[in-house]
């Protein structure tokens, strides 16, 4: 079955912070608008995060993320769960500090990879940006895509 984008209009999205609370210019919606000029920009502080609550169960196979170089995360922790359950750690990702689109693929038991995600069925996904390359802890994301299969 071909992979499809899992983030849709019915997906509930939350972020840890927005730079200067300026959601019009730097809000979470900009990660999903496919506009190369817009982005989500977090405020300063450690451990910024994004949560995605999907309207129905999904099988996550790929994660696409594009940071602004100098405002990326050295370590991303992915957690997920089914509805009504507690979040469980799925994967750790080690993205590059660059503006390039980075794509993770399901590891399918191949062991740890620099940017691999375990294929998982879930209703909620949380991506925690553990350590920013920015001195103040800001994260800038131009694009966030979650691909897989709707169940």
PDB file of C-alpha atoms in Angstrom:
ATOM      1  CA  UNK A   1       0.000   0.000   0.000  1.00  0.00           C
ATOM      2  CA  UNK A   2       1.452   3.444  -0.928  1.00  0.00           C
ATOM      3  CA  UNK A   3       2.316   5.885   1.834  1.00  0.00           C
ATOM      4  CA  UNK A   4       0.055   8.898   2.311  1.00  0.00           C
ATOM      5  CA  UNK A   5       0.346  12.089   4.367  1.00  0.00           C
ATOM      6  CA  UNK A   6      -1.253  11.452   7.773  1.00  0.00           C
ATOM      7  CA  UNK A   7      -1.586  15.053   8.978  1.00  0.00           C
ATOM      8  CA  UNK A   8      -4.967  16.364   7.829  1.00  0.00           C
ATOM      9  CA  UNK A   9      -7.452  19.092   8.765  1.00  0.00           C
ATOM     10  CA  UNK A  10      -8.840  16.857  11.541  1.00  0.00           C
ATOM     11  CA  UNK A  11      -5.422  16.292  13.148  1.00  0.00           C
ATOM     12  CA  UNK A  12      -5.089  18.232  16.400  1.00  0.00           C
ATOM     13  CA  UNK A  13      -1.652  19.836  16.690  1.00  0.00           C
ATOM     14  CA  UNK A  14      -0.004  21.409  19.735  1.00  0.00           C
ATOM     15  CA  UNK A  15       3.441  22.954  20.186  1.00  0.00           C
ATOM     16  CA  UNK A  16       5.456  23.823  23.273  1.00  0.00           C
ATOM     17  CA  UNK A  17       5.810  27.506  22.412  1.00  0.00           C
ATOM     18  CA  UNK A  18       5.743  30.115  19.660  1.00  0.00           C
ATOM     19  CA  UNK A  19       8.322  32.897  19.330  1.00  0.00           C
ATOM     20  CA  UNK A  20       6.978  36.022  21.076  1.00  0.00           C
ATOM     21  CA  UNK A  21       3.528  34.336  21.000  1.00  0.00           C
ATOM     22  CA  UNK A  22       3.248  35.578  17.406  1.00  0.00           C
ATOM     23  CA  UNK A  23       1.135  32.716  16.034  1.00  0.00           C
ATOM     24  CA  UNK A  24       0.235  34.668  12.889  1.00  0.00           C
ATOM     25  CA  UNK A  25       3.861  34.855  11.773  1.00  0.00           C
ATOM     26  CA  UNK A  26       5.439  31.808  13.513  1.00  0.00           C
ATOM     27  CA  UNK A  27       2.537  29.491  14.456  1.00  0.00           C
ATOM     28  CA  UNK A  28       2.332  25.710  14.200  1.00  0.00           C
ATOM     29  CA  UNK A  29       0.160  25.793  11.063  1.00  0.00           C
ATOM     30  CA  UNK A  30       3.203  26.889   9.060  1.00  0.00           C
ATOM     31  CA  UNK A  31       4.836  23.459   9.426  1.00  0.00           C
ATOM     32  CA  UNK A  32       2.050  21.986   7.286  1.00  0.00           C
ATOM     33  CA  UNK A  33       1.198  24.738   4.771  1.00  0.00           C
ATOM     34  CA  UNK A  34       3.790  23.681   2.111  1.00  0.00           C
ATOM     35  CA  UNK A  35       4.912  27.313   1.817  1.00  0.00           C
ATOM     36  CA  UNK A  36       8.723  27.520   1.706  1.00  0.00           C
ATOM     37  CA  UNK A  37       8.608  31.045   3.163  1.00  0.00           C
ATOM     38  CA  UNK A  38       6.803  30.190   6.429  1.00  0.00           C
ATOM     39  CA  UNK A  39       7.830  28.209   9.509  1.00  0.00           C
ATOM     40  CA  UNK A  40       7.052  27.343  13.108  1.00  0.00           C
ATOM     41  CA  UNK A  41       9.525  29.142  15.344  1.00  0.00           C
ATOM     42  CA  UNK A  42       9.620  28.129  18.994  1.00  0.00           C
ATOM     43  CA  UNK A  43      10.430  30.497  21.804  1.00  0.00           C
ATOM     44  CA  UNK A  44      13.665  29.946  23.709  1.00  0.00           C
ATOM     45  CA  UNK A  45      14.028  27.128  26.233  1.00  0.00           C
ATOM     46  CA  UNK A  46      15.032  23.518  26.374  1.00  0.00           C
ATOM     47  CA  UNK A  47      12.948  20.599  25.167  1.00  0.00           C
ATOM     48  CA  UNK A  48      10.579  22.104  22.633  1.00  0.00           C
ATOM     49  CA  UNK A  49       7.944  19.691  21.294  1.00  0.00           C
ATOM     50  CA  UNK A  50       5.124  19.044  18.821  1.00  0.00           C
ATOM     51  CA  UNK A  51       2.176  16.701  19.390  1.00  0.00           C
ATOM     52  CA  UNK A  52      -0.133  15.322  16.719  1.00  0.00           C
ATOM     53  CA  UNK A  53      -3.470  13.728  17.668  1.00  0.00           C
ATOM     54  CA  UNK A  54      -4.779  11.869  14.632  1.00  0.00           C
ATOM     55  CA  UNK A  55      -8.553  11.493  14.128  1.00  0.00           C
ATOM     56  CA  UNK A  56      -8.178   7.703  13.771  1.00  0.00           C
ATOM     57  CA  UNK A  57      -5.374   5.142  14.200  1.00  0.00           C
ATOM     58  CA  UNK A  58      -2.456   5.429  11.801  1.00  0.00           C
ATOM     59  CA  UNK A  59       0.643   3.391  10.999  1.00  0.00           C
ATOM     60  CA  UNK A  60       3.595   5.801  10.882  1.00  0.00           C
ATOM     61  CA  UNK A  61       6.295   4.782   8.395  1.00  0.00           C
ATOM     62  CA  UNK A  62       8.164   7.991   7.574  1.00  0.00           C
ATOM     63  CA  UNK A  63       8.898  11.348   9.112  1.00  0.00           C
ATOM     64  CA  UNK A  64       9.927  14.321   6.957  1.00  0.00           C
ATOM     65  CA  UNK A  65      11.372  17.362   8.687  1.00  0.00           C
ATOM     66  CA  UNK A  66      13.067  20.519   7.479  1.00  0.00           C
ATOM     67  CA  UNK A  67      14.758  22.731  10.070  1.00  0.00           C
ATOM     68  CA  UNK A  68      16.439  26.074   9.613  1.00  0.00           C
ATOM     69  CA  UNK A  69      20.175  25.495   9.859  1.00  0.00           C
ATOM     70  CA  UNK A  70      21.425  26.738  13.222  1.00  0.00           C
ATOM     71  CA  UNK A  71      17.972  26.194  14.775  1.00  0.00           C
ATOM     72  CA  UNK A  72      17.654  22.427  14.525  1.00  0.00           C
ATOM     73  CA  UNK A  73      17.684  19.666  17.095  1.00  0.00           C
ATOM     74  CA  UNK A  74      20.637  17.367  17.723  1.00  0.00           C
ATOM     75  CA  UNK A  75      18.302  14.746  19.210  1.00  0.00           C
ATOM     76  CA  UNK A  76      14.598  14.166  18.582  1.00  0.00           C
ATOM     77  CA  UNK A  77      12.652  11.692  20.678  1.00  0.00           C
ATOM     78  CA  UNK A  78       9.503  10.199  19.156  1.00  0.00           C
ATOM     79  CA  UNK A  79       6.800   8.950  21.491  1.00  0.00           C
ATOM     80  CA  UNK A  80       3.407   7.579  20.598  1.00  0.00           C
ATOM     81  CA  UNK A  81       0.350   5.845  21.978  1.00  0.00           C
ATOM     82  CA  UNK A  82      -3.103   4.582  21.204  1.00  0.00           C
ATOM     83  CA  UNK A  83      -6.120   6.562  22.446  1.00  0.00           C
ATOM     84  CA  UNK A  84      -6.407   6.532  26.236  1.00  0.00           C
ATOM     85  CA  UNK A  85      -2.906   5.144  26.784  1.00  0.00           C
ATOM     86  CA  UNK A  86       0.311   6.715  28.054  1.00  0.00           C
ATOM     87  CA  UNK A  87       3.023   7.865  25.628  1.00  0.00           C
ATOM     88  CA  UNK A  88       5.778   5.301  25.000  1.00  0.00           C
ATOM     89  CA  UNK A  89       9.175   6.003  23.439  1.00  0.00           C
ATOM     90  CA  UNK A  90       9.313   4.819  19.827  1.00  0.00           C
ATOM     91  CA  UNK A  91      12.595   6.113  18.414  1.00  0.00           C
ATOM     92  CA  UNK A  92      15.435   8.549  18.782  1.00  0.00           C
ATOM     93  CA  UNK A  93      16.472  10.537  15.723  1.00  0.00           C
ATOM     94  CA  UNK A  94      19.743  12.397  15.180  1.00  0.00           C
ATOM     95  CA  UNK A  95      19.027  14.988  12.477  1.00  0.00           C
ATOM     96  CA  UNK A  96      21.666  17.074  10.759  1.00  0.00           C
ATOM     97  CA  UNK A  97      22.001  20.778  11.487  1.00  0.00           C
ATOM     98  CA  UNK A  98      21.014  21.890   8.001  1.00  0.00           C
ATOM     99  CA  UNK A  99      18.167  23.409   6.025  1.00  0.00           C
ATOM    100  CA  UNK A 100      17.820  20.281   3.878  1.00  0.00           C
ATOM    101  CA  UNK A 101      14.680  18.136   3.983  1.00  0.00           C
ATOM    102  CA  UNK A 102      15.481  15.108   6.135  1.00  0.00           C
ATOM    103  CA  UNK A 103      13.503  11.909   5.715  1.00  0.00           C
ATOM    104  CA  UNK A 104      13.353   9.025   8.141  1.00  0.00           C
ATOM    105  CA  UNK A 105      12.347   5.578   6.990  1.00  0.00           C
ATOM    106  CA  UNK A 106      10.914   2.727   8.996  1.00  0.00           C
ATOM    107  CA  UNK A 107      13.837   0.684  10.298  1.00  0.00           C
ATOM    108  CA  UNK A 108      11.934  -2.613  10.169  1.00  0.00           C
ATOM    109  CA  UNK A 109      14.254  -4.175  12.723  1.00  0.00           C
ATOM    110  CA  UNK A 110      17.459  -3.068  11.006  1.00  0.00           C
ATOM    111  CA  UNK A 111      18.763  -1.590  14.247  1.00  0.00           C
ATOM    112  CA  UNK A 112      19.501   2.045  15.035  1.00  0.00           C
ATOM    113  CA  UNK A 113      20.051   4.405  12.132  1.00  0.00           C
ATOM    114  CA  UNK A 114      20.963   8.109  12.184  1.00  0.00           C
ATOM    115  CA  UNK A 115      17.442   9.079  11.151  1.00  0.00           C
ATOM    116  CA  UNK A 116      15.242   5.993  11.419  1.00  0.00           C
ATOM    117  CA  UNK A 117      11.757   5.603  12.857  1.00  0.00           C
ATOM    118  CA  UNK A 118      10.155   2.331  13.942  1.00  0.00           C
ATOM    119  CA  UNK A 119       6.951   1.612  12.054  1.00  0.00           C
ATOM    120  CA  UNK A 120       4.240   2.004  14.696  1.00  0.00           C
ATOM    121  CA  UNK A 121       0.441   2.069  14.962  1.00  0.00           C
ATOM    122  CA  UNK A 122      -0.771   4.991  17.075  1.00  0.00           C
ATOM    123  CA  UNK A 123      -3.349   7.725  17.601  1.00  0.00           C
ATOM    124  CA  UNK A 124      -0.985  10.303  19.096  1.00  0.00           C
ATOM    125  CA  UNK A 125       2.605  11.209  18.177  1.00  0.00           C
ATOM    126  CA  UNK A 126       4.884  13.476  20.186  1.00  0.00           C
ATOM    127  CA  UNK A 127       8.191  14.751  18.807  1.00  0.00           C
ATOM    128  CA  UNK A 128      10.455  16.237  21.462  1.00  0.00           C
ATOM    129  CA  UNK A 129      13.415  18.336  20.354  1.00  0.00           C
ATOM    130  CA  UNK A 130      15.801  17.454  23.181  1.00  0.00           C
ATOM    131  CA  UNK A 131      18.740  19.710  22.392  1.00  0.00           C
ATOM    132  CA  UNK A 132      18.790  22.650  20.020  1.00  0.00           C
ATOM    133  CA  UNK A 133      21.810  23.761  18.020  1.00  0.00           C
ATOM    134  CA  UNK A 134      20.747  27.318  18.930  1.00  0.00           C
ATOM    135  CA  UNK A 135      22.350  28.675  22.118  1.00  0.00           C
ATOM    136  CA  UNK A 136      18.945  29.824  23.419  1.00  0.00           C
ATOM    137  CA  UNK A 137      17.142  26.554  22.632  1.00  0.00           C
ATOM    138  CA  UNK A 138      14.982  27.829  19.779  1.00  0.00           C
ATOM    139  CA  UNK A 139      13.767  25.407  17.099  1.00  0.00           C
ATOM    140  CA  UNK A 140      12.656  26.461  13.596  1.00  0.00           C
ATOM    141  CA  UNK A 141      10.741  23.946  11.452  1.00  0.00           C
ATOM    142  CA  UNK A 142       9.753  24.794   7.867  1.00  0.00           C
ATOM    143  CA  UNK A 143       8.133  21.456   7.095  1.00  0.00           C
ATOM    144  CA  UNK A 144       6.929  18.502   9.141  1.00  0.00           C
ATOM    145  CA  UNK A 145       5.402  15.548   7.359  1.00  0.00           C
ATOM    146  CA  UNK A 146       4.249  12.242   8.775  1.00  0.00           C
ATOM    147  CA  UNK A 147       3.617   9.547   6.193  1.00  0.00           C
ATOM    148  CA  UNK A 148       2.129   6.105   6.510  1.00  0.00           C
ATOM    149  CA  UNK A 149      -1.221   4.412   6.381  1.00  0.00           C
ATOM    150  CA  UNK A 150      -4.629   5.319   7.838  1.00  0.00           C
ATOM    151  CA  UNK A 151      -6.216   2.304   9.520  1.00  0.00           C
TER     152      UNK A 151
END
